Amino acid sequence: MRSFSSRAKCLRSFALIAWGLLVCASLDAQGLYDPGHIPVIKITFEDAKWRSKLDSLKNIGKKERLTATVEIDGKKLPGVGVRFKGNSSYNNPRSKGSLKLPLNLKADFTVKGQLFPGGYETIKLSNVFQDPSFLREFLSYEIARKYMPAPHCNFAKVYINGEYVGLYNNTQSIDARFLKDAFGSNGGILFKCDPEWDEVGQTPAGCLEGDKASLMYLGDEPSCYQGWYEPDKSDPQHWQALISLTKLLQQNPQRVDSLLNVDMALWMHAFNAVLVNLDSYSGRLSHNYYLYKTPDGLFTPLVWDLNISFGGFRYDGEKAGALTNEELQQYSIFAHYKNKNPKRPLITNLLSNALWRKIYVGHCHTILTENFINGEYLALAEKVRKLIDSEVKNDPNKLYSYEDFNKNLSSTVNIGTSGSIGLMELMKSRTDFLMKHPIFAGKTPVVNKPLHVLNGSQLQLTASATDVQKLWLFYRESAAAPFKMAEMKDDGRSSDGAAQDGVWGVSLAKGKVLQYYVVGEGEKMAVSSPARASFEFYEVR
């Protein structure tokens, strides 16, 4: 029996050991997204009016590109397509005359089959907008990749036509390469759930009123959803798959696990809640995620655009105004659910299921334990700061001062219309607040690593556990099948049905392979073995 992640483990083992110690066969020593390396990206346009032309393309809402030669750490690629990207991260700095604008580079724009070093088709460079700490995007993706498929992220020094523009976040695109690495297949249905704000107008006739990319059911016609969601292919069947998901989530949420990877949705919600990542599905704008229909036939949500995670965005869609520092520190992990908000069905309707709600609480507890109670996020933040300190200081177009960079790890920095709360200022108080919350009070369920015995064609699985009411086995025979669920039993029970010896078991017919994890359901939360299940699981061959 071996423990596996649903992705190659070396691709997401980028915590503290990544700094000079990690060697993965799938990454070059100085790879494009190596966390300890800062690539140098030089963009050269032949067109002297490149800036005004890119502005024009951006302002008229077209995703057309200009060609440029791009050099990455000395390797030149001709005919690369370049465009500006982003909404507020483009418009706000541009209005102030900043030269540091977010960029999207496409390797095969004119040269068919051309890829950036490491085999990547697209590079997305963000200008660290609204984050004086320079840490939010990097740290958030490092944490997210422990629990769910998520992009790689580091930093890059960017030059345009010989002029140094500054230090950017360099974030992996959610594209065919990402999907292949994460799921072994990129042929499924992909939706970008980030509204095209300029295209969204009045609600079409015959459609219900919605709220951005919230997965509310709006009707049976694709026109009801266009503008809120962007498919990678204009295929009527893709729209029908999305509509079916929203309809089931609205009308029969207890069965939505037949179309949705519920556990990955719970991990996404737990991540957003613990890190107060409100520029997401959970916040006022209900956006910045993708949906991908994976080989198991289920839609899996994917986090995206984390530059103002850690309380960098102060609007949750429930309170009319901005949240205060104290409200960020004490932000409820049951936001939207406790008020039964119909505009956030992916939260409200999933957490209405008692077991799913307990699993969600357990996921929040795992994220807190593995990143914040132990101080790991802070140790990693300090390593990142040492890596980029001189680069931030020498960035000629940084959007915030070097003094703000030094201050924002620990304290709030004024960034104009609002304050960017310090990461330590947020998470120290937040961790203390959450761990004293009644939902985490009392005994935490414990599930020990399960054992198995093969008896002919039957596989007997057992696991010991304490402080649990029930033990559940989630299992499948291949990565192309959804996990099924079976209740594990204890041989001896008292009259009230409680387990006597704390050892639970279940028998299954042995197939060629079995992938599984175990969930211990307690009074208030449920915990998994492995702790990061279903992203990690056990396998028996």
CSV table of N, CA and C in Angstrom, one decimal, residues 130-271:
chain,number,residue,atom,x,y,z
A,130,GLN,N,-1.8,45.9,-5.7
A,130,GLN,CA,-2.5,45.9,-4.4
A,130,GLN,C,-1.8,44.9,-3.4
A,131,ASP,N,-0.5,44.7,-3.6
A,131,ASP,CA,0.2,43.8,-2.6
A,131,ASP,C,1.6,44.4,-2.4
A,132,PRO,N,1.7,45.3,-1.5
A,132,PRO,CA,3.0,45.9,-1.1
A,132,PRO,C,4.0,44.9,-0.6
A,133,SER,N,3.5,43.7,-0.1
A,133,SER,CA,4.4,42.7,0.5
A,133,SER,C,5.1,41.9,-0.6
A,134,PHE,N,4.6,41.9,-1.8
A,134,PHE,CA,5.0,41.0,-2.9
A,134,PHE,C,4.9,39.5,-2.6
A,135,LEU,N,4.2,39.2,-1.5
A,135,LEU,CA,4.2,37.8,-1.0
A,135,LEU,C,2.9,37.0,-1.3
A,136,ARG,N,1.8,37.7,-1.4
A,136,ARG,CA,0.5,37.1,-1.4
A,136,ARG,C,0.3,36.0,-2.4
A,137,GLU,N,0.6,36.3,-3.7
A,137,GLU,CA,0.3,35.3,-4.7
A,137,GLU,C,1.2,34.1,-4.6
A,138,PHE,N,2.5,34.3,-4.3
A,138,PHE,CA,3.4,33.2,-4.2
A,138,PHE,C,3.0,32.3,-3.0
A,139,LEU,N,2.8,32.9,-1.8
A,139,LEU,CA,2.5,32.1,-0.6
A,139,LEU,C,1.2,31.4,-0.8
A,140,SER,N,0.2,32.0,-1.4
A,140,SER,CA,-1.1,31.4,-1.6
A,140,SER,C,-1.1,30.2,-2.4
A,141,TYR,N,-0.4,30.3,-3.6
A,141,TYR,CA,-0.3,29.1,-4.4
A,141,TYR,C,0.5,28.0,-3.8
A,142,GLU,N,1.6,28.3,-3.0
A,142,GLU,CA,2.3,27.3,-2.3
A,142,GLU,C,1.4,26.5,-1.4
A,143,ILE,N,0.6,27.3,-0.6
A,143,ILE,CA,-0.3,26.6,0.3
A,143,ILE,C,-1.4,25.8,-0.5
A,144,ALA,N,-2.0,26.4,-1.5
A,144,ALA,CA,-3.1,25.8,-2.2
A,144,ALA,C,-2.6,24.4,-2.8
A,145,ARG,N,-1.4,24.4,-3.4
A,145,ARG,CA,-0.9,23.2,-4.0
A,145,ARG,C,-0.8,22.0,-3.1
A,146,LYS,N,-0.8,22.2,-1.8
A,146,LYS,CA,-0.8,21.0,-0.9
A,146,LYS,C,-2.1,20.3,-0.9
A,147,TYR,N,-3.2,20.9,-1.3
A,147,TYR,CA,-4.5,20.4,-1.1
A,147,TYR,C,-5.4,20.3,-2.4
A,148,MET,N,-4.9,20.9,-3.5
A,148,MET,CA,-5.7,20.9,-4.7
A,148,MET,C,-4.8,21.2,-5.9
A,149,PRO,N,-5.2,20.8,-7.1
A,149,PRO,CA,-4.4,21.3,-8.3
A,149,PRO,C,-4.4,22.8,-8.4
A,150,ALA,N,-3.2,23.4,-8.5
A,150,ALA,CA,-3.1,24.8,-8.5
A,150,ALA,C,-1.8,25.2,-9.3
A,151,PRO,N,-1.7,26.3,-9.9
A,151,PRO,CA,-0.6,26.7,-10.7
A,151,PRO,C,0.7,26.9,-9.8
A,152,HIS,N,1.8,26.8,-10.5
A,152,HIS,CA,3.1,27.2,-9.9
A,152,HIS,C,3.3,28.7,-10.1
A,153,CYS,N,4.1,29.3,-9.2
A,153,CYS,CA,4.3,30.8,-9.2
A,153,CYS,C,5.6,31.1,-8.6
A,154,ASN,N,6.3,32.0,-9.3
A,154,ASN,CA,7.5,32.6,-8.7
A,154,ASN,C,7.6,34.1,-9.1
A,155,PHE,N,8.8,34.6,-9.4
A,155,PHE,CA,9.0,36.0,-9.8
A,155,PHE,C,9.9,36.0,-11.0
A,156,ALA,N,9.8,37.1,-11.8
A,156,ALA,CA,10.6,37.3,-13.0
A,156,ALA,C,10.9,38.7,-13.1
A,157,LYS,N,12.2,39.0,-13.6
A,157,LYS,CA,12.6,40.3,-14.0
A,157,LYS,C,12.3,40.5,-15.4
A,158,VAL,N,11.5,41.6,-15.7
A,158,VAL,CA,11.0,41.8,-17.1
A,158,VAL,C,11.6,43.1,-17.7
A,159,TYR,N,12.2,42.9,-18.9
A,159,TYR,CA,12.7,44.0,-19.7
A,159,TYR,C,11.8,44.1,-21.0
A,160,ILE,N,11.6,45.4,-21.4
A,160,ILE,CA,10.9,45.6,-22.7
A,160,ILE,C,11.7,46.6,-23.5
A,161,ASN,N,12.1,46.1,-24.7
A,161,ASN,CA,13.0,46.9,-25.6
A,161,ASN,C,14.2,47.5,-24.9
A,162,GLY,N,14.8,46.7,-24.1
A,162,GLY,CA,16.0,47.0,-23.4
A,162,GLY,C,15.9,47.8,-22.1
A,163,GLU,N,14.7,48.2,-21.8
A,163,GLU,CA,14.4,48.9,-20.6
A,163,GLU,C,13.9,48.0,-19.5
A,164,TYR,N,14.5,48.1,-18.3
A,164,TYR,CA,14.0,47.3,-17.2
A,164,TYR,C,12.7,47.8,-16.7
A,165,VAL,N,11.7,47.0,-16.7
A,165,VAL,CA,10.3,47.4,-16.3
A,165,VAL,C,10.2,47.1,-14.8
A,166,GLY,N,10.6,45.9,-14.3
A,166,GLY,CA,10.5,45.7,-12.9
A,166,GLY,C,10.3,44.2,-12.6
A,167,LEU,N,10.1,43.9,-11.3
A,167,LEU,CA,9.9,42.6,-10.8
A,167,LEU,C,8.4,42.2,-10.9
A,168,TYR,N,8.1,41.1,-11.5
A,168,TYR,CA,6.7,40.6,-11.7
A,168,TYR,C,6.5,39.3,-11.0
A,169,ASN,N,5.2,39.0,-10.7
A,169,ASN,CA,4.9,37.6,-10.4
A,169,ASN,C,4.7,36.9,-11.7
A,170,ASN,N,5.3,35.7,-11.7
A,170,ASN,CA,5.3,34.8,-12.9
A,170,ASN,C,4.5,33.6,-12.5
A,171,THR,N,3.2,33.5,-13.1
A,171,THR,CA,2.3,32.5,-12.6
A,171,THR,C,1.9,31.6,-13.8
A,172,GLN,N,1.9,30.3,-13.5
A,172,GLN,CA,1.6,29.3,-14.6
A,172,GLN,C,0.1,29.5,-15.0
A,173,SER,N,-0.1,29.4,-16.3
A,173,SER,CA,-1.4,29.5,-16.9
A,173,SER,C,-2.2,28.2,-16.7
A,174,ILE,N,-3.5,28.3,-16.4
A,174,ILE,CA,-4.4,27.1,-16.4
A,174,ILE,C,-4.8,26.9,-17.9
A,175,ASP,N,-4.0,26.0,-18.5
A,175,ASP,CA,-4.2,25.7,-19.9
A,175,ASP,C,-4.0,24.2,-20.1
A,176,ALA,N,-3.8,23.8,-21.4
A,176,ALA,CA,-3.7,22.4,-21.7
A,176,ALA,C,-2.5,21.7,-21.0
A,177,ARG,N,-1.4,22.4,-20.9
A,177,ARG,CA,-0.2,21.8,-20.1
A,177,ARG,C,-0.6,21.6,-18.7
A,178,PHE,N,-1.2,22.6,-18.1
A,178,PHE,CA,-1.5,22.5,-16.6
A,178,PHE,C,-2.5,21.3,-16.4
A,179,LEU,N,-3.5,21.3,-17.3
A,179,LEU,CA,-4.5,20.2,-17.1
A,179,LEU,C,-3.9,18.8,-17.3
A,180,LYS,N,-3.0,18.7,-18.3
A,180,LYS,CA,-2.4,17.4,-18.5
A,180,LYS,C,-1.5,17.0,-17.3
A,181,ASP,N,-0.8,17.9,-16.7
A,181,ASP,CA,0.0,17.6,-15.6
A,181,ASP,C,-0.9,17.3,-14.4
A,182,ALA,N,-1.9,18.0,-14.2
A,182,ALA,CA,-2.8,17.8,-13.0
A,182,ALA,C,-3.7,16.6,-13.1
A,183,PHE,N,-4.2,16.3,-14.3
A,183,PHE,CA,-5.3,15.3,-14.4
A,183,PHE,C,-4.9,14.2,-15.3
A,184,GLY,N,-3.8,14.3,-16.0
A,184,GLY,CA,-3.4,13.2,-17.0
A,184,GLY,C,-4.2,13.4,-18.3
A,185,SER,N,-5.0,14.4,-18.4
A,185,SER,CA,-5.8,14.6,-19.6
A,185,SER,C,-6.2,16.0,-19.7
A,186,ASN,N,-6.2,16.6,-21.0
A,186,ASN,CA,-6.6,18.0,-21.1
A,186,ASN,C,-7.8,18.1,-22.1
A,187,GLY,N,-8.5,17.0,-22.4
A,187,GLY,CA,-9.5,16.9,-23.3
A,187,GLY,C,-10.9,17.2,-22.8
A,188,GLY,N,-11.0,17.6,-21.5
A,188,GLY,CA,-12.3,17.8,-20.9
A,188,GLY,C,-12.8,19.2,-21.1
A,189,ILE,N,-13.9,19.5,-20.5
A,189,ILE,CA,-14.6,20.8,-20.6
A,189,ILE,C,-14.0,21.8,-19.6
A,190,LEU,N,-13.6,23.0,-20.1
A,190,LEU,CA,-13.0,24.0,-19.3
A,190,LEU,C,-13.7,25.3,-19.4
A,191,PHE,N,-14.1,25.8,-18.2
A,191,PHE,CA,-14.7,27.2,-18.2
A,191,PHE,C,-13.9,28.1,-17.3
A,192,LYS,N,-13.6,29.3,-17.8
A,192,LYS,CA,-13.0,30.3,-16.9
A,192,LYS,C,-14.2,31.1,-16.3
A,193,CYS,N,-14.3,31.0,-15.0
A,193,CYS,CA,-15.4,31.6,-14.2
A,193,CYS,C,-15.0,33.0,-13.7
A,194,ASP,N,-14.8,33.9,-14.7
A,194,ASP,CA,-14.4,35.3,-14.4
A,194,ASP,C,-15.1,36.2,-15.4
A,195,PRO,N,-16.2,36.8,-15.0
A,195,PRO,CA,-17.0,37.5,-15.9
A,195,PRO,C,-16.3,38.5,-16.8
A,196,GLU,N,-16.7,38.6,-18.1
A,196,GLU,CA,-16.2,39.6,-19.0
A,196,GLU,C,-17.1,40.8,-18.7
A,197,TRP,N,-16.6,41.7,-17.8
A,197,TRP,CA,-17.5,42.8,-17.3
A,197,TRP,C,-18.0,43.7,-18.4
A,198,ASP,N,-17.3,43.9,-19.4
A,198,ASP,CA,-17.8,44.8,-20.5
A,198,ASP,C,-18.9,44.1,-21.3
A,199,GLU,N,-19.0,42.8,-21.3
A,199,GLU,CA,-20.0,42.1,-22.1
A,199,GLU,C,-21.3,41.8,-21.3
A,200,VAL,N,-21.2,42.0,-20.0
A,200,VAL,CA,-22.4,41.6,-19.2
A,200,VAL,C,-23.4,42.8,-19.2
A,201,GLY,N,-24.5,42.6,-19.7
A,201,GLY,CA,-25.5,43.7,-19.7
A,201,GLY,C,-26.8,43.3,-19.0
A,202,GLN,N,-27.9,43.6,-19.5
A,202,GLN,CA,-29.2,43.2,-18.9
A,202,GLN,C,-29.4,41.8,-19.0
A,203,THR,N,-30.2,41.2,-18.1
A,203,THR,CA,-30.5,39.8,-18.1
A,203,THR,C,-31.3,39.5,-19.3
A,204,PRO,N,-30.9,38.5,-20.1
A,204,PRO,CA,-31.7,38.2,-21.4
A,204,PRO,C,-33.1,37.7,-21.0
A,205,ALA,N,-34.0,38.0,-22.0
A,205,ALA,CA,-35.4,37.5,-21.8
A,205,ALA,C,-35.5,36.0,-21.6
A,206,GLY,N,-36.3,35.6,-20.6
A,206,GLY,CA,-36.4,34.2,-20.3
A,206,GLY,C,-35.4,33.7,-19.3
A,207,CYS,N,-34.5,34.5,-18.9
A,207,CYS,CA,-33.4,34.0,-17.9
A,207,CYS,C,-33.7,34.6,-16.5
A,208,LEU,N,-33.3,33.8,-15.5
A,208,LEU,CA,-33.4,34.3,-14.1
A,208,LEU,C,-32.3,35.2,-13.8
A,209,GLU,N,-32.5,36.1,-12.8
A,209,GLU,CA,-31.5,37.0,-12.4
A,209,GLU,C,-30.4,36.2,-11.6
A,210,GLY,N,-29.1,36.5,-12.0
A,210,GLY,CA,-28.0,35.8,-11.4
A,210,GLY,C,-27.1,36.7,-10.6
A,211,ASP,N,-26.0,36.2,-10.2
A,211,ASP,CA,-25.0,37.1,-9.5
A,211,ASP,C,-23.6,36.6,-9.9
A,212,LYS,N,-23.1,37.1,-11.1
A,212,LYS,CA,-21.8,36.9,-11.6
A,212,LYS,C,-21.6,35.4,-11.8
A,213,ALA,N,-20.3,34.9,-11.6
A,213,ALA,CA,-20.0,33.5,-11.8
A,213,ALA,C,-20.3,32.6,-10.6
A,214,SER,N,-21.5,32.7,-10.0
A,214,SER,CA,-21.8,32.1,-8.7
A,214,SER,C,-22.4,30.7,-8.9
A,215,LEU,N,-22.6,30.2,-10.1
A,215,LEU,CA,-23.2,28.9,-10.4
A,215,LEU,C,-24.6,28.9,-10.0
A,216,MET,N,-25.3,30.0,-9.9
A,216,MET,CA,-26.7,30.0,-9.8
A,216,MET,C,-27.4,29.5,-11.1
A,217,TYR,N,-28.5,28.8,-11.0
A,217,TYR,CA,-29.2,28.3,-12.1
A,217,TYR,C,-30.0,29.5,-12.7
A,218,LEU,N,-29.8,29.8,-14.0
A,218,LEU,CA,-30.4,31.0,-14.6
A,218,LEU,C,-31.3,30.7,-15.7
A,219,GLY,N,-31.5,29.4,-16.1
A,219,GLY,CA,-32.3,29.0,-17.2
A,219,GLY,C,-31.6,27.9,-18.0
A,220,ASP,N,-32.3,27.4,-19.0
A,220,ASP,CA,-31.8,26.3,-19.8
A,220,ASP,C,-31.1,26.7,-21.1
A,221,GLU,N,-31.0,28.0,-21.3
A,221,GLU,CA,-30.3,28.5,-22.5
A,221,GLU,C,-28.9,29.1,-22.3
A,222,PRO,N,-27.9,28.7,-23.1
A,222,PRO,CA,-26.6,29.2,-22.9
A,222,PRO,C,-26.5,30.8,-22.8
A,223,SER,N,-27.4,31.5,-23.5
A,223,SER,CA,-27.4,32.9,-23.5
A,223,SER,C,-27.5,33.5,-22.1
A,224,CYS,N,-28.1,32.7,-21.2
A,224,CYS,CA,-28.3,33.1,-19.8
A,224,CYS,C,-27.0,33.2,-19.1
A,225,TYR,N,-26.0,32.5,-19.5
A,225,TYR,CA,-24.7,32.3,-18.8
A,225,TYR,C,-23.5,33.0,-19.6
A,226,GLN,N,-23.7,33.4,-20.8
A,226,GLN,CA,-22.7,34.0,-21.6
A,226,GLN,C,-22.3,35.4,-21.0
A,227,GLY,N,-21.1,35.6,-20.9
A,227,GLY,CA,-20.6,36.9,-20.3
A,227,GLY,C,-20.1,36.6,-18.8
A,228,TRP,N,-20.9,35.7,-18.1
A,228,TRP,CA,-20.4,35.3,-16.8
A,228,TRP,C,-19.4,34.2,-16.8
A,229,TYR,N,-19.4,33.4,-17.8
A,229,TYR,CA,-18.5,32.2,-17.9
A,229,TYR,C,-17.9,32.2,-19.3
A,230,GLU,N,-16.6,31.8,-19.4
A,230,GLU,CA,-15.9,31.8,-20.7
A,230,GLU,C,-15.5,30.4,-21.0
A,231,PRO,N,-16.1,29.7,-21.9
A,231,PRO,CA,-15.6,28.3,-22.2
A,231,PRO,C,-14.3,28.3,-23.1
A,232,ASP,N,-13.5,27.3,-23.0
A,232,ASP,CA,-12.3,27.3,-23.9
A,232,ASP,C,-12.7,26.9,-25.3
A,233,LYS,N,-13.9,26.3,-25.5
A,233,LYS,CA,-14.4,26.0,-26.8
A,233,LYS,C,-15.9,26.4,-26.9
A,234,SER,N,-16.3,27.0,-28.0
A,234,SER,CA,-17.7,27.4,-28.2
A,234,SER,C,-18.5,26.1,-28.7
A,235,ASP,N,-18.9,25.3,-27.7
A,235,ASP,CA,-19.5,24.0,-28.0
A,235,ASP,C,-20.8,24.0,-27.2
A,236,PRO,N,-22.0,23.8,-27.9
A,236,PRO,CA,-23.2,23.7,-27.2
A,236,PRO,C,-23.3,22.7,-26.1
A,237,GLN,N,-22.6,21.6,-26.3
A,237,GLN,CA,-22.5,20.5,-25.3
A,237,GLN,C,-21.8,21.0,-24.0
A,238,HIS,N,-20.8,21.8,-24.2
A,238,HIS,CA,-20.1,22.4,-23.0
A,238,HIS,C,-21.0,23.2,-22.2
A,239,TRP,N,-21.8,24.1,-22.9
A,239,TRP,CA,-22.7,24.9,-22.2
A,239,TRP,C,-23.8,24.1,-21.4
A,240,GLN,N,-24.3,23.0,-22.1
A,240,GLN,CA,-25.3,22.2,-21.5
A,240,GLN,C,-24.7,21.5,-20.2
A,241,ALA,N,-23.4,21.1,-20.2
A,241,ALA,CA,-22.8,20.5,-19.1
A,241,ALA,C,-22.8,21.5,-17.9
A,242,LEU,N,-22.5,22.7,-18.2
A,242,LEU,CA,-22.5,23.8,-17.1
A,242,LEU,C,-23.9,24.0,-16.6
A,243,ILE,N,-24.8,24.1,-17.5
A,243,ILE,CA,-26.2,24.3,-17.1
A,243,ILE,C,-26.7,23.2,-16.3
A,244,SER,N,-26.4,22.0,-16.6
A,244,SER,CA,-26.8,20.8,-15.8
A,244,SER,C,-26.3,20.9,-14.4
A,245,LEU,N,-25.0,21.3,-14.3
A,245,LEU,CA,-24.4,21.5,-13.0
A,245,LEU,C,-25.1,22.5,-12.1
A,246,THR,N,-25.4,23.7,-12.7
A,246,THR,CA,-26.1,24.7,-11.9
A,246,THR,C,-27.5,24.3,-11.6
A,247,LYS,N,-28.2,23.6,-12.4
A,247,LYS,CA,-29.5,23.1,-12.2
A,247,LYS,C,-29.6,22.1,-11.0
A,248,LEU,N,-28.6,21.2,-11.1
A,248,LEU,CA,-28.6,20.1,-10.0
A,248,LEU,C,-28.2,20.8,-8.7
A,249,LEU,N,-27.3,21.7,-8.7
A,249,LEU,CA,-26.8,22.4,-7.5
A,249,LEU,C,-28.0,23.1,-6.9
A,250,GLN,N,-28.8,23.7,-7.7
A,250,GLN,CA,-30.0,24.5,-7.2
A,250,GLN,C,-31.1,23.6,-6.8
A,251,GLN,N,-31.5,22.6,-7.6
A,251,GLN,CA,-32.7,21.8,-7.3
A,251,GLN,C,-32.5,20.5,-6.5
A,252,ASN,N,-31.4,20.0,-6.6
A,252,ASN,CA,-31.2,18.7,-5.9
A,252,ASN,C,-29.7,18.6,-5.4
A,253,PRO,N,-29.3,19.5,-4.5
A,253,PRO,CA,-27.9,19.6,-4.1
A,253,PRO,C,-27.3,18.4,-3.5
A,254,GLN,N,-28.2,17.5,-2.9
A,254,GLN,CA,-27.7,16.3,-2.2
A,254,GLN,C,-27.1,15.3,-3.3
A,255,ARG,N,-27.5,15.5,-4.5
A,255,ARG,CA,-27.0,14.6,-5.6
A,255,ARG,C,-25.9,15.3,-6.5
A,256,VAL,N,-25.5,16.5,-6.1
A,256,VAL,CA,-24.6,17.2,-7.0
A,256,VAL,C,-23.2,16.5,-7.1
A,257,ASP,N,-22.9,15.6,-6.2
A,257,ASP,CA,-21.7,14.9,-6.3
A,257,ASP,C,-21.6,14.0,-7.5
A,258,SER,N,-22.7,13.8,-8.3
A,258,SER,CA,-22.7,13.1,-9.5
A,258,SER,C,-22.2,13.9,-10.7
A,259,LEU,N,-22.1,15.2,-10.5
A,259,LEU,CA,-21.5,16.1,-11.5
A,259,LEU,C,-20.4,16.9,-11.0
A,260,LEU,N,-20.2,17.0,-9.7
A,260,LEU,CA,-19.2,17.9,-9.1
A,260,LEU,C,-18.3,17.2,-8.2
A,261,ASN,N,-16.9,17.4,-8.3
A,261,ASN,CA,-16.0,16.9,-7.3
A,261,ASN,C,-16.2,17.8,-6.0
A,262,VAL,N,-17.1,17.3,-5.1
A,262,VAL,CA,-17.5,18.0,-4.0
A,262,VAL,C,-16.3,18.3,-3.0
A,263,ASP,N,-15.4,17.3,-2.9
A,263,ASP,CA,-14.3,17.4,-1.9
A,263,ASP,C,-13.4,18.5,-2.4
A,264,MET,N,-13.1,18.6,-3.7
A,264,MET,CA,-12.2,19.7,-4.2
A,264,MET,C,-12.9,21.1,-4.0
A,265,ALA,N,-14.2,21.1,-4.2
A,265,ALA,CA,-14.9,22.4,-3.9
A,265,ALA,C,-14.8,22.7,-2.4
A,266,LEU,N,-14.9,21.8,-1.5
A,266,LEU,CA,-14.7,22.0,-0.1
A,266,LEU,C,-13.3,22.5,0.3
A,267,TRP,N,-12.3,21.9,-0.4
A,267,TRP,CA,-11.0,22.4,-0.2
A,267,TRP,C,-10.8,23.8,-0.7
A,268,MET,N,-11.4,24.2,-1.8
A,268,MET,CA,-11.3,25.5,-2.3
A,268,MET,C,-12.0,26.5,-1.3
A,269,HIS,N,-13.2,26.1,-0.8
A,269,HIS,CA,-13.8,27.0,0.1
A,269,HIS,C,-13.0,27.2,1.4
A,270,ALA,N,-12.4,26.0,1.9
A,270,ALA,CA,-11.6,26.1,3.1
A,270,ALA,C,-10.4,27.0,2.9
A,271,PHE,N,-9.8,26.9,1.8
A,271,PHE,CA,-8.6,27.7,1.4
A,271,PHE,C,-9.0,29.2,1.4
